[in-house]
Short mmCIF file of C-alpha atoms and ligand atoms in Angstrom, two decimals:
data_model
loop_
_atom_site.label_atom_id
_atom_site.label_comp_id
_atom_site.label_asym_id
_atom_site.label_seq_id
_atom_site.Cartn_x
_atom_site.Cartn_y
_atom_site.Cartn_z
CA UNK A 1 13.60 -15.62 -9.20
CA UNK A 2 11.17 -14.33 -11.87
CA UNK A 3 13.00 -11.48 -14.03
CA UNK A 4 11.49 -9.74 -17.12
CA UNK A 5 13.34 -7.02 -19.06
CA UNK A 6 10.45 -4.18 -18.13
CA UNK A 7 8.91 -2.54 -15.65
CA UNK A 8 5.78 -0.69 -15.33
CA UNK A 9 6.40 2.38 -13.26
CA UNK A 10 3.90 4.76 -11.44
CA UNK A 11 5.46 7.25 -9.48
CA UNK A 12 8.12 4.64 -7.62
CA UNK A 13 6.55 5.38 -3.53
CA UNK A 14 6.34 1.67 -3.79
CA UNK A 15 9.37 0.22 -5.22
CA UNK A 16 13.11 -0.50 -4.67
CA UNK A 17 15.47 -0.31 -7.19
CA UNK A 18 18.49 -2.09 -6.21
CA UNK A 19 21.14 -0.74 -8.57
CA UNK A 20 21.06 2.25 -10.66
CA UNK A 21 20.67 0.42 -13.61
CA UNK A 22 17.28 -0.87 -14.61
CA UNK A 23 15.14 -2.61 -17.13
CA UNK A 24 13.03 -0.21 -19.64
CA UNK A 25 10.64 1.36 -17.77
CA UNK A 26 7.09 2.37 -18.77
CA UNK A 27 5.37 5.18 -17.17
CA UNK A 28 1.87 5.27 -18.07
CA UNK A 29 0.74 8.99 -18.05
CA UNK A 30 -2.92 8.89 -19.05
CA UNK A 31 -3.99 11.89 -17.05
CA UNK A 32 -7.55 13.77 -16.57
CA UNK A 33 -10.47 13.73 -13.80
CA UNK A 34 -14.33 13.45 -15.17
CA UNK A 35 -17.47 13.53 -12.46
CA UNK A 36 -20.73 12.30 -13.36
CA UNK A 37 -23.75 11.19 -10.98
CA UNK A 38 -26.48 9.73 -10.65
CA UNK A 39 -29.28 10.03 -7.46
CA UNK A 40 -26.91 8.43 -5.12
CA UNK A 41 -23.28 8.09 -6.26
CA UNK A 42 -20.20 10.46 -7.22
CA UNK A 43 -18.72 8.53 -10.25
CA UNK A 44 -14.78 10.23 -10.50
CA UNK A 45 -12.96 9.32 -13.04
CA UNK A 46 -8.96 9.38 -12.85
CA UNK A 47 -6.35 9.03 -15.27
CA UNK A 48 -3.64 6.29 -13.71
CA UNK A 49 -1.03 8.88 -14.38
CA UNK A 50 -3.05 11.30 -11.70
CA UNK A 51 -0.82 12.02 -8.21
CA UNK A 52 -3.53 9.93 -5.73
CA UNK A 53 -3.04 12.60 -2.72
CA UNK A 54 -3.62 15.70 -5.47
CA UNK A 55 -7.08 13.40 -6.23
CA UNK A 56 -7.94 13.03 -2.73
CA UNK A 57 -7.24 16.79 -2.26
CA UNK A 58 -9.55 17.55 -5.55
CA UNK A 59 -12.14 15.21 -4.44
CA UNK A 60 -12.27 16.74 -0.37
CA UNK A 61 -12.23 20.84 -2.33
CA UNK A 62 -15.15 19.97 -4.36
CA UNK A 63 -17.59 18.00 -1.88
CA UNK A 64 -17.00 14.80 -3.05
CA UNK A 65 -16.30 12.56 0.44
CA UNK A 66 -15.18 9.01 1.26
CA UNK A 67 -11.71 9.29 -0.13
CA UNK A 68 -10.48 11.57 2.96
CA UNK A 69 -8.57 8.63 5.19
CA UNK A 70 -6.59 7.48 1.82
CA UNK A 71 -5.31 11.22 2.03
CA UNK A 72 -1.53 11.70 1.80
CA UNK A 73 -0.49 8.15 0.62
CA UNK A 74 2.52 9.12 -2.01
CA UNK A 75 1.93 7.75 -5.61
CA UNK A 76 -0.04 7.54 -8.51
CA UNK A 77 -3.86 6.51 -9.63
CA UNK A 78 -2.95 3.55 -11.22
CA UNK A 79 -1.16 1.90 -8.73
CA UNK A 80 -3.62 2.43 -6.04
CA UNK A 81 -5.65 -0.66 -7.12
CA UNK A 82 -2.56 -2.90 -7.77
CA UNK A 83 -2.27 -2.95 -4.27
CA UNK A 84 -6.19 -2.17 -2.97
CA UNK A 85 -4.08 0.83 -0.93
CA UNK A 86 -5.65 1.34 2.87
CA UNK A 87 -4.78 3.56 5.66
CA UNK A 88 -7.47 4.36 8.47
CA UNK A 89 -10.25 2.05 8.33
CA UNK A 90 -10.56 2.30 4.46
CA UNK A 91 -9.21 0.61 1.13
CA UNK A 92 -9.57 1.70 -2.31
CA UNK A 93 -11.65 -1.53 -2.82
CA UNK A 94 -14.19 -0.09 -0.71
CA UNK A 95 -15.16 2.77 -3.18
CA UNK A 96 -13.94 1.46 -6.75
CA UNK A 97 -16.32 0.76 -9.07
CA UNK A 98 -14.02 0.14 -12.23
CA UNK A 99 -10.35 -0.36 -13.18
CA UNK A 100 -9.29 -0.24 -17.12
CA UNK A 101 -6.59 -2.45 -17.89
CA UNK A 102 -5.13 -2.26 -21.29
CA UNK A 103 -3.43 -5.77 -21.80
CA UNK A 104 -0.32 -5.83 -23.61
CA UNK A 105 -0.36 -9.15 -25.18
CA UNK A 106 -3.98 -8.87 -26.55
CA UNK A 107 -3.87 -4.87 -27.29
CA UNK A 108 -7.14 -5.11 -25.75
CA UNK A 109 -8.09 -2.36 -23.15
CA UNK A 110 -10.41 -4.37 -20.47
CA UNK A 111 -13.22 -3.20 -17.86
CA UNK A 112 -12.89 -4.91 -14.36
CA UNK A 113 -15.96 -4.44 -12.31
CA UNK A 114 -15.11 -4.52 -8.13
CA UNK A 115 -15.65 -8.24 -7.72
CA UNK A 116 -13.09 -9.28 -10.95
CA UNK A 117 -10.52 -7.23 -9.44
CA UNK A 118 -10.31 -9.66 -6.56
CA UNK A 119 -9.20 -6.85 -4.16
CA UNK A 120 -8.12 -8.41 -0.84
CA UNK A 121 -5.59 -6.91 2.06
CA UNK A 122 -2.66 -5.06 0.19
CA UNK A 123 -3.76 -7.70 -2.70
CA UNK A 124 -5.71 -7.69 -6.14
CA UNK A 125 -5.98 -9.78 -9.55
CA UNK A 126 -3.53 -7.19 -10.94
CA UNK A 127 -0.29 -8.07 -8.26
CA UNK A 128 -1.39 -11.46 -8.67
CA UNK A 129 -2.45 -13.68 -12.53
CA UNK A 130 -2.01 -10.62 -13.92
CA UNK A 131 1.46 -8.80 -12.26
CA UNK A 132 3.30 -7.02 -15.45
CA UNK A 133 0.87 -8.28 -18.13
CA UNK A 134 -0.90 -4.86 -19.21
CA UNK A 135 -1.03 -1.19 -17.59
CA UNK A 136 -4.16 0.20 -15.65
CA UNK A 137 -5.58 3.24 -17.97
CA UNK A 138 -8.01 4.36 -15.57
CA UNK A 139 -9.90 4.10 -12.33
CA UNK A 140 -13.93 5.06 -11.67
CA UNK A 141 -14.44 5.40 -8.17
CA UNK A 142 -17.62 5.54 -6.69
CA UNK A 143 -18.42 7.76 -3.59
CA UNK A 144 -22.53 7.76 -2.01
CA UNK A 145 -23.79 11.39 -1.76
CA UNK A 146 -24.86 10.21 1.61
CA UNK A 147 -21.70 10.36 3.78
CA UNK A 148 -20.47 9.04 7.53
CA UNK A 149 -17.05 9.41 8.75
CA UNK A 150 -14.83 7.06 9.18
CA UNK A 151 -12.94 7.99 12.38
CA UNK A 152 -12.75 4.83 14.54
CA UNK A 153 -9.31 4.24 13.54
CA UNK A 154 -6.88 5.07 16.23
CA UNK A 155 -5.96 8.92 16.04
CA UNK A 156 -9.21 9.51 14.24
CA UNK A 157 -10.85 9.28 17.41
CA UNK A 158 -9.71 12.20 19.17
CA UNK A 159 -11.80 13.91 16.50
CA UNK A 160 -15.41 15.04 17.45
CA UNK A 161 -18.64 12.94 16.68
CA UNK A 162 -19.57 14.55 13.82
CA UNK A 163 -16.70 15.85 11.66
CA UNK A 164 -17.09 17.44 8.51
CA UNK A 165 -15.11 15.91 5.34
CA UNK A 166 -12.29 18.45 5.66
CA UNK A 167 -11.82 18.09 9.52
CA UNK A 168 -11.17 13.79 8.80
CA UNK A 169 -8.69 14.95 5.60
CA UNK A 170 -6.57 17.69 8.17
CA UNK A 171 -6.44 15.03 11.18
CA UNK A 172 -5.21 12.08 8.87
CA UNK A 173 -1.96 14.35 6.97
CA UNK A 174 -1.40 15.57 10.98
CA UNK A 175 -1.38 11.67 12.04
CA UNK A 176 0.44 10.75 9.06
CA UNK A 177 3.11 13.53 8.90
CA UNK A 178 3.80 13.06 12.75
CA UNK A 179 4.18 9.52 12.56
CA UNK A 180 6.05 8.75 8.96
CA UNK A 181 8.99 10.24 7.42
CA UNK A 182 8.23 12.22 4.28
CA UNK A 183 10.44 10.64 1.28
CA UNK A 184 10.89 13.95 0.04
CA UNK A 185 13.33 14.27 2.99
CA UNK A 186 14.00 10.65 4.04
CA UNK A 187 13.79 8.22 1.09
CA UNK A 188 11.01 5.36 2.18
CA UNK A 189 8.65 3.01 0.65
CA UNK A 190 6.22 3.31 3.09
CA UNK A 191 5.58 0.06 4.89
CA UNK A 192 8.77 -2.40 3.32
CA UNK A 193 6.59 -5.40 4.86
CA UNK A 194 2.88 -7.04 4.69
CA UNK A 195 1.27 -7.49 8.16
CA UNK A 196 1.46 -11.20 8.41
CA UNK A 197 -2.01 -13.10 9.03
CA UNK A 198 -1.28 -16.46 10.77
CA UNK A 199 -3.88 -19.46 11.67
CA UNK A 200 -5.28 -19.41 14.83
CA UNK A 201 -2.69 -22.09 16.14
CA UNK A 202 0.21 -20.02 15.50
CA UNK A 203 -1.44 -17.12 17.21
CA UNK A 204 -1.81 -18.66 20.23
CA UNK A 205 1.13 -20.21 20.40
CA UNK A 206 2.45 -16.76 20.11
CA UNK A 207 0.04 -15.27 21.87
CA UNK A 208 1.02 -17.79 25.33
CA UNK A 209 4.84 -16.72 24.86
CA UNK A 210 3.77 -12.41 24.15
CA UNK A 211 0.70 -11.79 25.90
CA UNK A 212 1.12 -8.52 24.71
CA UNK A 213 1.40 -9.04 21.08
CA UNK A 214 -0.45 -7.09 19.15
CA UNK A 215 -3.31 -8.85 17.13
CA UNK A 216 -6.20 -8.75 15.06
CA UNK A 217 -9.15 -11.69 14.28
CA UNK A 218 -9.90 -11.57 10.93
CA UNK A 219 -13.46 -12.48 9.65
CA UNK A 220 -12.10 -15.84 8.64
CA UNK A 221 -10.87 -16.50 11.92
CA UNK A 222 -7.09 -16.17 10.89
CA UNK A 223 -5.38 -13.61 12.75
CA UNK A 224 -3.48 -10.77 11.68
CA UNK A 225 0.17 -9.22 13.61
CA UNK A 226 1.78 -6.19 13.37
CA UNK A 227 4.74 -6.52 11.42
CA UNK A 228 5.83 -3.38 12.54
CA UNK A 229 6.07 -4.99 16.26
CA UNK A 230 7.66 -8.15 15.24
CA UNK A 231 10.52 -6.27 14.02
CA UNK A 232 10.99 -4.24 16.85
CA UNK A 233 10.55 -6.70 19.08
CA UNK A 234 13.59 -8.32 16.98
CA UNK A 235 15.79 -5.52 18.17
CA UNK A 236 15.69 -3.25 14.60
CA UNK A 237 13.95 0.00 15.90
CA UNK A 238 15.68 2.54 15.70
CA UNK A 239 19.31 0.82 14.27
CA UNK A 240 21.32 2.75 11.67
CA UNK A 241 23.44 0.02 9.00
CA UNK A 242 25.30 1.10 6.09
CA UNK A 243 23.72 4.36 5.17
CA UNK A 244 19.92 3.13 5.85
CA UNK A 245 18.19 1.61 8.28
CA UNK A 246 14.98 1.47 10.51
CA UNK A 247 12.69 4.10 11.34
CA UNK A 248 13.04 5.32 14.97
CA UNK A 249 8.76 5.59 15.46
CA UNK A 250 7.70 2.85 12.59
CA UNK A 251 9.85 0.34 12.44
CA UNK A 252 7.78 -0.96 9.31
CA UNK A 253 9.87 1.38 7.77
CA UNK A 254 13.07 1.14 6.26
CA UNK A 255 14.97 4.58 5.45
CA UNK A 256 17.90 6.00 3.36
CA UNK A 257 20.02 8.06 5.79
CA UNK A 258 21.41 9.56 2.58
CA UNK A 259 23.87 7.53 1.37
CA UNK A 260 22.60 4.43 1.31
CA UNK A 261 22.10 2.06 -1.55
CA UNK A 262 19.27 -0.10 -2.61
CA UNK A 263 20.99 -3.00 -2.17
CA UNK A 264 21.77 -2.33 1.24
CA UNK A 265 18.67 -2.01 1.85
CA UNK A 266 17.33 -5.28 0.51
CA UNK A 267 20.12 -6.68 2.65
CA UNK A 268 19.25 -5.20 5.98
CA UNK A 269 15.47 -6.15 4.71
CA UNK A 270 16.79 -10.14 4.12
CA UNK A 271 18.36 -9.44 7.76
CA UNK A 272 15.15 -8.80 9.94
CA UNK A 273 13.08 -11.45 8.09
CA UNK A 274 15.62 -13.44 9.43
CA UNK A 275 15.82 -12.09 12.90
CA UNK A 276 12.08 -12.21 12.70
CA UNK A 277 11.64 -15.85 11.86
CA UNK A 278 14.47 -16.90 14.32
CA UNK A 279 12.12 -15.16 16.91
CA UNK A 280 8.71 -15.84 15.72
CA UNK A 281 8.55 -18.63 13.12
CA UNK A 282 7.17 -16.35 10.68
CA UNK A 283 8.53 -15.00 7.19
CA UNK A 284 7.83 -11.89 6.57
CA UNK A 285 6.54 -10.83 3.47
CA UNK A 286 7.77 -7.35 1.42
CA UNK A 287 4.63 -5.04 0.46
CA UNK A 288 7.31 -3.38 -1.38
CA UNK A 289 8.00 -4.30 -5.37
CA UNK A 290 12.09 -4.58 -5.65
CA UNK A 291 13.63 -4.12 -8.85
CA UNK A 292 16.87 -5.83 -10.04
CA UNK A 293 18.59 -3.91 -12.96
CA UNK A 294 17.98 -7.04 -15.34
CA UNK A 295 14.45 -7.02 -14.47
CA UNK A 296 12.23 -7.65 -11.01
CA UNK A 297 12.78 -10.02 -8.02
CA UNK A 298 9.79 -11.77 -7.23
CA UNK A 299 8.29 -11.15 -3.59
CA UNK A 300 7.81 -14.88 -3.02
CA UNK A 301 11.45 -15.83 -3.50
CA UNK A 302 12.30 -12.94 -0.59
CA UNK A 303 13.99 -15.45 1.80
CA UNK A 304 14.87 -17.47 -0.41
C1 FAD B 401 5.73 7.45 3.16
C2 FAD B 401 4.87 6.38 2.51
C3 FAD B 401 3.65 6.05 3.08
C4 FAD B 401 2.85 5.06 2.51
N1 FAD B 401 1.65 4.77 3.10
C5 FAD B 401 0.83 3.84 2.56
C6 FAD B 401 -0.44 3.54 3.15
O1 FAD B 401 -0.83 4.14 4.15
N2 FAD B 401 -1.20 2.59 2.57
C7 FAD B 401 -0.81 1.93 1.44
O2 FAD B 401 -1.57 1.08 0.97
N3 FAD B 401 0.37 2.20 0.84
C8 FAD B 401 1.20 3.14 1.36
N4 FAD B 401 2.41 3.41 0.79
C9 FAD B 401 2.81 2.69 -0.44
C10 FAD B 401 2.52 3.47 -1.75
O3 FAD B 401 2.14 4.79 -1.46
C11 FAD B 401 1.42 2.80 -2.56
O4 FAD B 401 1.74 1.47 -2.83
C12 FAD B 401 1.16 3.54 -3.89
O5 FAD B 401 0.01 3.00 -4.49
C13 FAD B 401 2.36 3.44 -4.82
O6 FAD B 401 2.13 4.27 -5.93
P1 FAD B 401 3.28 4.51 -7.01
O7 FAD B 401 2.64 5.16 -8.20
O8 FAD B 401 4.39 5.26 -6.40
O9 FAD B 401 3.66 3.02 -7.33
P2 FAD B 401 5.02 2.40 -7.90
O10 FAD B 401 5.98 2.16 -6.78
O11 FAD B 401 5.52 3.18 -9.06
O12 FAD B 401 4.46 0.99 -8.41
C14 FAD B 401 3.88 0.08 -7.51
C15 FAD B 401 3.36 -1.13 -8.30
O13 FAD B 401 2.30 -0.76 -9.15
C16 FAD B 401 2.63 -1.10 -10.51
N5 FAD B 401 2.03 -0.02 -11.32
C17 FAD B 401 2.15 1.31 -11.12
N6 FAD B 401 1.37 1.99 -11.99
C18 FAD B 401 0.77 1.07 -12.78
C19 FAD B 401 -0.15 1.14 -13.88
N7 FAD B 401 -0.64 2.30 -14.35
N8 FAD B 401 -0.55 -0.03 -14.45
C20 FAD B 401 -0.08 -1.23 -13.99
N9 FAD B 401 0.78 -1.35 -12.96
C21 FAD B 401 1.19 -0.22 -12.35
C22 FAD B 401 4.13 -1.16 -10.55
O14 FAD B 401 4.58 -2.00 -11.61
C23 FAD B 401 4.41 -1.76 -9.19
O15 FAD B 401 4.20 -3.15 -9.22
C24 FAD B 401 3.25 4.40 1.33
C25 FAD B 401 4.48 4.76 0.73
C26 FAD B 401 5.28 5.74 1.31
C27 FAD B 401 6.58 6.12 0.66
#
């Protein structure tokens, strides 16, 4: 177990706290939205302390497409990177261009191109050699004044060939509010688990015993499952425990009925990883950052 006695808070979509006591938090609030061009390229400038959806929102008003799939996802600017967010065919690695850490050790404020912010799936330099050692400032994205929908994501499709910006940015908050719970209304973190990517081996040994397991060849040839099936194929769609539980149509998602606590929803998390491995032979691992009050479990140590 890794603690620390702070924690860097953006606007919390993406984080359990499992007590209501908790380290001292710091909430960066560097706030502001700059455009500039050049012949090809949008360069938009956010503040980490911007709301991302409110960005999308400004970005889709004022002609400035390729952010319109990443529409709706709850939370702030700066912790859009930490995690290379994606929904709908597209991750924020796909249109960043900059991140500006400010490193707390050094006092230095640093500018990572694309490449040193080793995105990868739900994954960058920032959750990894660098998790809780300096606060994201600012983010340049960079969006080509040429523009092609995205829309061959499932749900996108139903959409016609040639969509305008605003059509793709109505269909994906339809498909998103129809198919999560708002946490305005239902307390959620989104997805509590990573899709797991196993080797091929696994897969098919899988694959021979669920035929109808749902998968996904990555370039690399590793495969990636749907955590989201796993679990409800370990019985947890749906179930109600304690105050929280499982969402009834995305059972990636683990809900507050109300009265539940954090802990008991790390518990009934450390319960289907369990279920799931019995089941599967995989661990599951949490997408979501969970915070003890004496500092922050780390995600590795999960099923411990
Ligand atoms: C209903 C729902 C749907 C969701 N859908 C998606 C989805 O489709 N795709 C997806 O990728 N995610 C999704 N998420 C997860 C969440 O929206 C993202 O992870 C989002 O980026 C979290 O933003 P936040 O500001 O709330 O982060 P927080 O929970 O506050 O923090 C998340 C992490 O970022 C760090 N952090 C935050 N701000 C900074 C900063 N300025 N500098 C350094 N570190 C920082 C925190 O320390 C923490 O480790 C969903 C969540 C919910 C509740």
């Amino acid at each position: 177990m890794s603690l620390k006695n702070f924690y860097i808070l953006g606007e919390g979509s993406n984080t359990l706290f499992l007590s209501h006591t908790a380290p001292v938090i710091i909430q960066p609030k560097f706030m502001g939205i700059e455009i500039k061009e050049d012949e090809n390229f949008y360069f938009i400038t956010a503040g980490s302390g911007e709301n991302w959806h409110q960005l999308v929102t400004y970005c889709v008003n004022n002609g400035y497409a390729g952010l319109e799939n990443l529409a709706l996802i709850p939370g702030s600017v700066g912790a859009a990177p930490i995690q290379n967010i994606g929904a709908y065919g597209v991750e924020i690695s796909d249109v960043i261009d900059a991140v500006y850490w400010y490193e707390l050790a050094t006092q230095h404020l640093h500018k990572f191109s694309k490449e040193q912010c080793q995105f990868a799936y739900r994954d960058s330099i920032f959750k990894q050699q660098l998790r809780d050692k300096g606060i994201i400032t600012k983010v340049i994205l960079k969006l080509p004044k040429v523009w092609q929908a995205n829309i061959s994501y499932q749900g996108l499709d139903l959409l016609d060939t040639d969509p305008t910006v605003e059509q793709v940015y109505q269909r994906v908050i339809e498909v998103r509010q129809a198919k999560l719970p708002d946490p305005k209304f239902k307390p959620n973190a989104g997805s509590f688990f990573k899709n797991p990517v196993v080797d091929l081996k696994t897969y098919q040994r899988l694959a021979q015993q669920y035929p109808n397991m749902p998968a996904y060849v990555q370039a690399n040839k590793e495969v990636k499952l749907a955590a989201g099936w796993l679990i409800e194929q370990a019985g947890f769609k749906g179930i109600k425990k304690n105050g929280v539980g499982v969402h009834d149509k995305q059972a990636l998602v683990l809900v507050n009925h109300g009265d539940g606590s954090g802990e008991a929803i790390y518990q009934l998390a450390l319960e289907i990883n369990q279920k799931v491995y019995e089941k599967f032979g995989i661990y599951l691992q949490p997408e979501v950052r969970i915070v003890a009050s004496n500092g922050f479990i780390g995600n590795g140590e999960f099923h411990g």
